[in-house]
PDB file of C-alpha atoms in Angstrom:
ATOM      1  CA  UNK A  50       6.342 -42.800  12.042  1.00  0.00           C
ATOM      2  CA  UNK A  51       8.085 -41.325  14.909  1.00  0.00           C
ATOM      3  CA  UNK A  52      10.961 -40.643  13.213  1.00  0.00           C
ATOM      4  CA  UNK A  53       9.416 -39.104  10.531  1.00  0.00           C
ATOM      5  CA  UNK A  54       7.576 -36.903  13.053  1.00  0.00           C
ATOM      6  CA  UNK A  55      11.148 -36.001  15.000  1.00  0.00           C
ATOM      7  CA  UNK A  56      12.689 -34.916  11.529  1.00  0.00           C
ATOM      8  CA  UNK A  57       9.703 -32.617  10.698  1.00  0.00           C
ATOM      9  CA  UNK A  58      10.130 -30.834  13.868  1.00  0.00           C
ATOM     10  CA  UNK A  59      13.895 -30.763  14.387  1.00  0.00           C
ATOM     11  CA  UNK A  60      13.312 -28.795  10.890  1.00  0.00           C
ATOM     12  CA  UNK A  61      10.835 -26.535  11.756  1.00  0.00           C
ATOM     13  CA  UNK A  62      12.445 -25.764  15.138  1.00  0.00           C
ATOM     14  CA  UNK A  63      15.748 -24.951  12.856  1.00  0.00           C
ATOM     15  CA  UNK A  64      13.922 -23.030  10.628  1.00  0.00           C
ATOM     16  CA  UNK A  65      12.060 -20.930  13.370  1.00  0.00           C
ATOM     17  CA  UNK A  66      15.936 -20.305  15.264  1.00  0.00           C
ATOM     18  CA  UNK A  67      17.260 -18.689  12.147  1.00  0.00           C
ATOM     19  CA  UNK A  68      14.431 -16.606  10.837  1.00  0.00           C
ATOM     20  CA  UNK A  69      13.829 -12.935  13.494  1.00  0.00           C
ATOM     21  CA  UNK A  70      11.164 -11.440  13.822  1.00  0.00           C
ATOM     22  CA  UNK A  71      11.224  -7.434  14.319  1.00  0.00           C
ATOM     23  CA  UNK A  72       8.764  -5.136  15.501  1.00  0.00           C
ATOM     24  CA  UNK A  73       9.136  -1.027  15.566  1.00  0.00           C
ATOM     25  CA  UNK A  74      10.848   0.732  18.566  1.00  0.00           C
ATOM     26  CA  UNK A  75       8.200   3.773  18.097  1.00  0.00           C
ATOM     27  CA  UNK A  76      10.202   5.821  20.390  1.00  0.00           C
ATOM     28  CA  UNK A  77      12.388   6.450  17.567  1.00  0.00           C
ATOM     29  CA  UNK A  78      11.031   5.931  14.329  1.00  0.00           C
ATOM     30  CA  UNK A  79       8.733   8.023  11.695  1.00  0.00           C
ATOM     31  CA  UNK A  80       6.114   7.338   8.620  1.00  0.00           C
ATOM     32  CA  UNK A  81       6.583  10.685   7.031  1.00  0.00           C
ATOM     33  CA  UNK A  82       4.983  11.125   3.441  1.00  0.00           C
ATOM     34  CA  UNK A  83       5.676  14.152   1.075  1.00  0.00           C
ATOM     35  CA  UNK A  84       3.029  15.876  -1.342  1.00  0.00           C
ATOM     36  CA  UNK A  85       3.788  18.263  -3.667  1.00  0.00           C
ATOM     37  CA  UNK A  86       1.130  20.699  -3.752  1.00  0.00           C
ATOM     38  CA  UNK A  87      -0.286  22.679  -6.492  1.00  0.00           C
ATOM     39  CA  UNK A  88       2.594  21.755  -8.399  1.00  0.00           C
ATOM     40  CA  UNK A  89       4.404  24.445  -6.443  1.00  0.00           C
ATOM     41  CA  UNK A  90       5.164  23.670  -3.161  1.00  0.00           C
ATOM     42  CA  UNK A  91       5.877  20.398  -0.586  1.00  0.00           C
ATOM     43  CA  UNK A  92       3.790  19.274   2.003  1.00  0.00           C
ATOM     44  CA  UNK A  93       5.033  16.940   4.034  1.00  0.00           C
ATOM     45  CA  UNK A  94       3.022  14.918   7.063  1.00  0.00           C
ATOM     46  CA  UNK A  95       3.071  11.769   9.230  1.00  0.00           C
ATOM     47  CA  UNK A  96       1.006   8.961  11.039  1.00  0.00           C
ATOM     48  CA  UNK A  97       1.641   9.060  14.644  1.00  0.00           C
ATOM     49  CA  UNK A  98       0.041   5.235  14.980  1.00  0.00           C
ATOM     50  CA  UNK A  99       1.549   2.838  13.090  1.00  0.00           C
ATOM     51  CA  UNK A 100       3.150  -0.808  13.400  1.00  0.00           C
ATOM     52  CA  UNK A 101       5.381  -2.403  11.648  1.00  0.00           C
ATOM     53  CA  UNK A 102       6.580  -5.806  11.560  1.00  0.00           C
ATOM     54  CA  UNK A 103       9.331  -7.805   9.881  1.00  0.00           C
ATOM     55  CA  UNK A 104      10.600 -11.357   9.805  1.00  0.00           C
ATOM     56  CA  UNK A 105      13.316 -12.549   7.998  1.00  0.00           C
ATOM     57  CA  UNK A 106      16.051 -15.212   8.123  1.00  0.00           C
ATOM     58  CA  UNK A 107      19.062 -13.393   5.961  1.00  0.00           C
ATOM     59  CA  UNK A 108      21.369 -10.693   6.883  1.00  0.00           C
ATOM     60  CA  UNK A 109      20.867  -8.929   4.002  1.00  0.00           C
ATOM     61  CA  UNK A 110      16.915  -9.127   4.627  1.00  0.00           C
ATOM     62  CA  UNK A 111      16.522 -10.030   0.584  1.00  0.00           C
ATOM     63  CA  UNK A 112      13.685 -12.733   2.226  1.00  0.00           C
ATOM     64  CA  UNK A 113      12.120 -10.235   4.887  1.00  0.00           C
ATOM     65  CA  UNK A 114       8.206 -10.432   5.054  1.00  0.00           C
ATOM     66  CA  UNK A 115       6.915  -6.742   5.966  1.00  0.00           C
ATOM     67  CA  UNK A 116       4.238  -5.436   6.867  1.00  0.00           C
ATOM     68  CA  UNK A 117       2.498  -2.392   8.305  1.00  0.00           C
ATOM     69  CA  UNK A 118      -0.953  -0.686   9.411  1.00  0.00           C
ATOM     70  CA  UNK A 119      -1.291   3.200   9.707  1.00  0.00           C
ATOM     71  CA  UNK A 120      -4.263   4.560  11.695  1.00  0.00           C
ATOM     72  CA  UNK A 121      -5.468   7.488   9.257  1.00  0.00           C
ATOM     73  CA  UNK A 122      -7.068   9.343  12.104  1.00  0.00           C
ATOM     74  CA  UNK A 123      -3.369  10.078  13.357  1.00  0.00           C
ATOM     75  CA  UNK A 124      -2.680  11.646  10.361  1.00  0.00           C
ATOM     76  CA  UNK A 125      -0.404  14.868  10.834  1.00  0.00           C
ATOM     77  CA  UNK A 126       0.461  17.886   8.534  1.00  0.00           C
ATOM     78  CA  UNK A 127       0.934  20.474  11.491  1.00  0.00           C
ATOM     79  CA  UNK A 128      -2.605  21.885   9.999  1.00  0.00           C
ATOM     80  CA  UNK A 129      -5.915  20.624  11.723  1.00  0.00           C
ATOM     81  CA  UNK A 130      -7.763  21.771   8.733  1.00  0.00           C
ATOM     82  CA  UNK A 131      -6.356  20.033   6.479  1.00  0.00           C
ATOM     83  CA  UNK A 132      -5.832  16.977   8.421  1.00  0.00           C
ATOM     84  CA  UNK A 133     -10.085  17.351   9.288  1.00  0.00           C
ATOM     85  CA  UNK A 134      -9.992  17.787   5.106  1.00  0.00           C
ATOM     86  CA  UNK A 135      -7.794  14.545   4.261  1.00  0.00           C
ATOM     87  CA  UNK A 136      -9.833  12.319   7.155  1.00  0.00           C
ATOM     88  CA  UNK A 137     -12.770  13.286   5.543  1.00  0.00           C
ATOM     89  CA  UNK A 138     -14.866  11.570   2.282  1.00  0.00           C
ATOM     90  CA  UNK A 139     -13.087  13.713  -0.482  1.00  0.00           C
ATOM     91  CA  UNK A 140      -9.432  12.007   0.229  1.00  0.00           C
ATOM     92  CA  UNK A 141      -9.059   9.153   2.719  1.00  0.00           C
ATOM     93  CA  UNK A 142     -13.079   8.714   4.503  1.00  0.00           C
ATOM     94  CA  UNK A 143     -11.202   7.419   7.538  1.00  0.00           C
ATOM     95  CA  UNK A 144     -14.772   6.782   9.013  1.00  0.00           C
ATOM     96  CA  UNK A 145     -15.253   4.435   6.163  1.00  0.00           C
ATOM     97  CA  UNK A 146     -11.535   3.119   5.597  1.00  0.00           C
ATOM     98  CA  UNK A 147      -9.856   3.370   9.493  1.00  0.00           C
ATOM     99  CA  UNK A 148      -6.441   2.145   8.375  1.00  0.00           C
ATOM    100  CA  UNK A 149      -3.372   2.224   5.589  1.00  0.00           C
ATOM    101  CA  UNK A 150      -1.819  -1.212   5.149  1.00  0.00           C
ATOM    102  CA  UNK A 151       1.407  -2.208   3.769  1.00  0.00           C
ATOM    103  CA  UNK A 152       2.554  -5.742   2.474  1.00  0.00           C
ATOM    104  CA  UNK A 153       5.994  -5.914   1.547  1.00  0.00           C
ATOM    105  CA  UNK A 154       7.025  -8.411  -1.385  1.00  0.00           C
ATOM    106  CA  UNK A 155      10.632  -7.671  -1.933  1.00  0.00           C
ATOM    107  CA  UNK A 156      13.159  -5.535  -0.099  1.00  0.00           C
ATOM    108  CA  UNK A 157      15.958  -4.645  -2.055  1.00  0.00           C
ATOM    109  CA  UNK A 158      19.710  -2.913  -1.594  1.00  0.00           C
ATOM    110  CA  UNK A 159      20.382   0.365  -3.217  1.00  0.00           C
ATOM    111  CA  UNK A 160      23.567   1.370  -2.321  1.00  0.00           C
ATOM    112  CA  UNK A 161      24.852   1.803   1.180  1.00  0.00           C
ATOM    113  CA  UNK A 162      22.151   2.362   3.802  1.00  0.00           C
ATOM    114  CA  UNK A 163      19.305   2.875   0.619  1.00  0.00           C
ATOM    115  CA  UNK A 164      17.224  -0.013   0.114  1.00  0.00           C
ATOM    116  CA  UNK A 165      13.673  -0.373  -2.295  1.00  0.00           C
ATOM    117  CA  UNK A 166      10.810  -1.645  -0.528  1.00  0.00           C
ATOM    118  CA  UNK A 167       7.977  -2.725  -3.201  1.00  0.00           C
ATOM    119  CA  UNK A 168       4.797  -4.664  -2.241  1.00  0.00           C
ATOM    120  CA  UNK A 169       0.932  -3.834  -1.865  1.00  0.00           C
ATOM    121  CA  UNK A 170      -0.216  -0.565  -0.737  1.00  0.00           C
ATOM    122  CA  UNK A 171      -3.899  -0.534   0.717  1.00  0.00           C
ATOM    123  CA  UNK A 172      -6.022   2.655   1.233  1.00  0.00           C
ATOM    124  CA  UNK A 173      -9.514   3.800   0.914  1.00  0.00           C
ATOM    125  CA  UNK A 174     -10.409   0.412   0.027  1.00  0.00           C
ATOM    126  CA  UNK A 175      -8.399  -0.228  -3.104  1.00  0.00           C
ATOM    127  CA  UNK A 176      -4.768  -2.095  -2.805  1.00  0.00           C
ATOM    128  CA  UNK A 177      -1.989  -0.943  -5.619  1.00  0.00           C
ATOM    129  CA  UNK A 178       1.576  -1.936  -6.007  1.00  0.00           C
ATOM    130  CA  UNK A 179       4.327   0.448  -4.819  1.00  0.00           C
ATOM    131  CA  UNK A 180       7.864   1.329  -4.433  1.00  0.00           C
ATOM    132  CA  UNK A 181       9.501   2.811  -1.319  1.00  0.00           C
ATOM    133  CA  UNK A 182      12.640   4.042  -0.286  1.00  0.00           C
ATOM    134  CA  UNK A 183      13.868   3.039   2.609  1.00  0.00           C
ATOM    135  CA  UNK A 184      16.493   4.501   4.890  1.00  0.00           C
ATOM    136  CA  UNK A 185      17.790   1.262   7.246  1.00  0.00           C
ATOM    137  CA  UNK A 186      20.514   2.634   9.701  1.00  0.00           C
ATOM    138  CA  UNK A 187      21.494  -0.782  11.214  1.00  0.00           C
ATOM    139  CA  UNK A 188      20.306  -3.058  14.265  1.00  0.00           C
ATOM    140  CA  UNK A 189      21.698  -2.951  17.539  1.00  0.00           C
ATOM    141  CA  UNK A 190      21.502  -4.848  20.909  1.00  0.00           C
ATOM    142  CA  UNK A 191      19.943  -2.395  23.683  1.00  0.00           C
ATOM    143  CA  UNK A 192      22.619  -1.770  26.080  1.00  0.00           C
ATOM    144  CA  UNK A 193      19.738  -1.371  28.775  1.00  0.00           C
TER     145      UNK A 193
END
C-alpha cells in the first residue's frame, strides 16, 4: 500500500512541475472589442477589470486551460453615455449580470504570433461558443 501511495504522488508531483500556471501582468495588457455600428462605422471599447488565467504543460500551449472574468461595469468606449446605455437592461443589465466569463477549450496556432482561441463565452446570463483571435507576443523572465 505504501508503495502504491509513493507512485501516485511521485506522479502527481511530476505532473504539477511540468504544467505553469499564468496569470495577466495588467500593467500591460488589453480586452479591447470592436462593433461595427450602423453598418457604417467601428466602435471599438475595453474592460478595464479583467483576469485572466492560464495553465498549461506544452510549449506550444495546444493543452492550455483558459479562462477569464470581465467586470461589465468597467466597460469603456471613451463615451459615458453609451457606456451608462450598454450597462443598462437593453444590452448587458450589469446590475443583473455583473460579469463576462470566458472558458477556453482549445487554443490553436495560426501562423506566426496568430493563434484561435475557441471555448464558452458567458454574458447576460446565456453562455455561447466562440472564436477569438489572439495576438501572443512571447513570455519572458522579468529582469527585475
Amino acid at each position: 500500500m505504501k508503495k502504491v501511495t509513493f507512485i501516485i504522488a511521485a506522479v502527481m508531483i511530476s505532473l504539477a512541475t511540468f504544467a505553469q500556471t499564468w496569470s495577466l501582468d495588467k500593467s500591460h495588457a488589453k480586452l479591447g472589442f470592436t462593433i461595427t455600428h450602423l453598418m457604417v462605422s467601428d466602435v471599438e471599447g475595453s474592460f478595464k477589470k479583467f483576469d485572466i488565467t492560464l495553465t498549461a504543460s506544452k510549449d506550444d500551449f495546444s493543452d492550455a486551460v483558459i479562462s477569464l472574468t470581465a467586470d461589465i461595469n468597467s466597460i469603456n468606449t471613451d463615451n459615458e453615455k453609451r457606456d451608462d446605455h450598454l450597462k443598462g437592461p437593453d444590452f448587458f443589465d450589469a446590475a443583473k449580470f455583473p460579469t463576462l466569463t470566458f472558458k477556453g477549450k482549445s487554443f490553436t496556432r495560426v501562423s506566426g504570433k496568430n493563434y484561435k482561441l475557441t471555448g464558452d463565452l458567458t454574458m447576460h446570463g446565456i453562455t455561447k461558443p466562440v472564436t477569438l483571435d489572439v495576438v501572443y507576443n512571447g513570455t519572458i523572465t522579468n529582469p527585475m
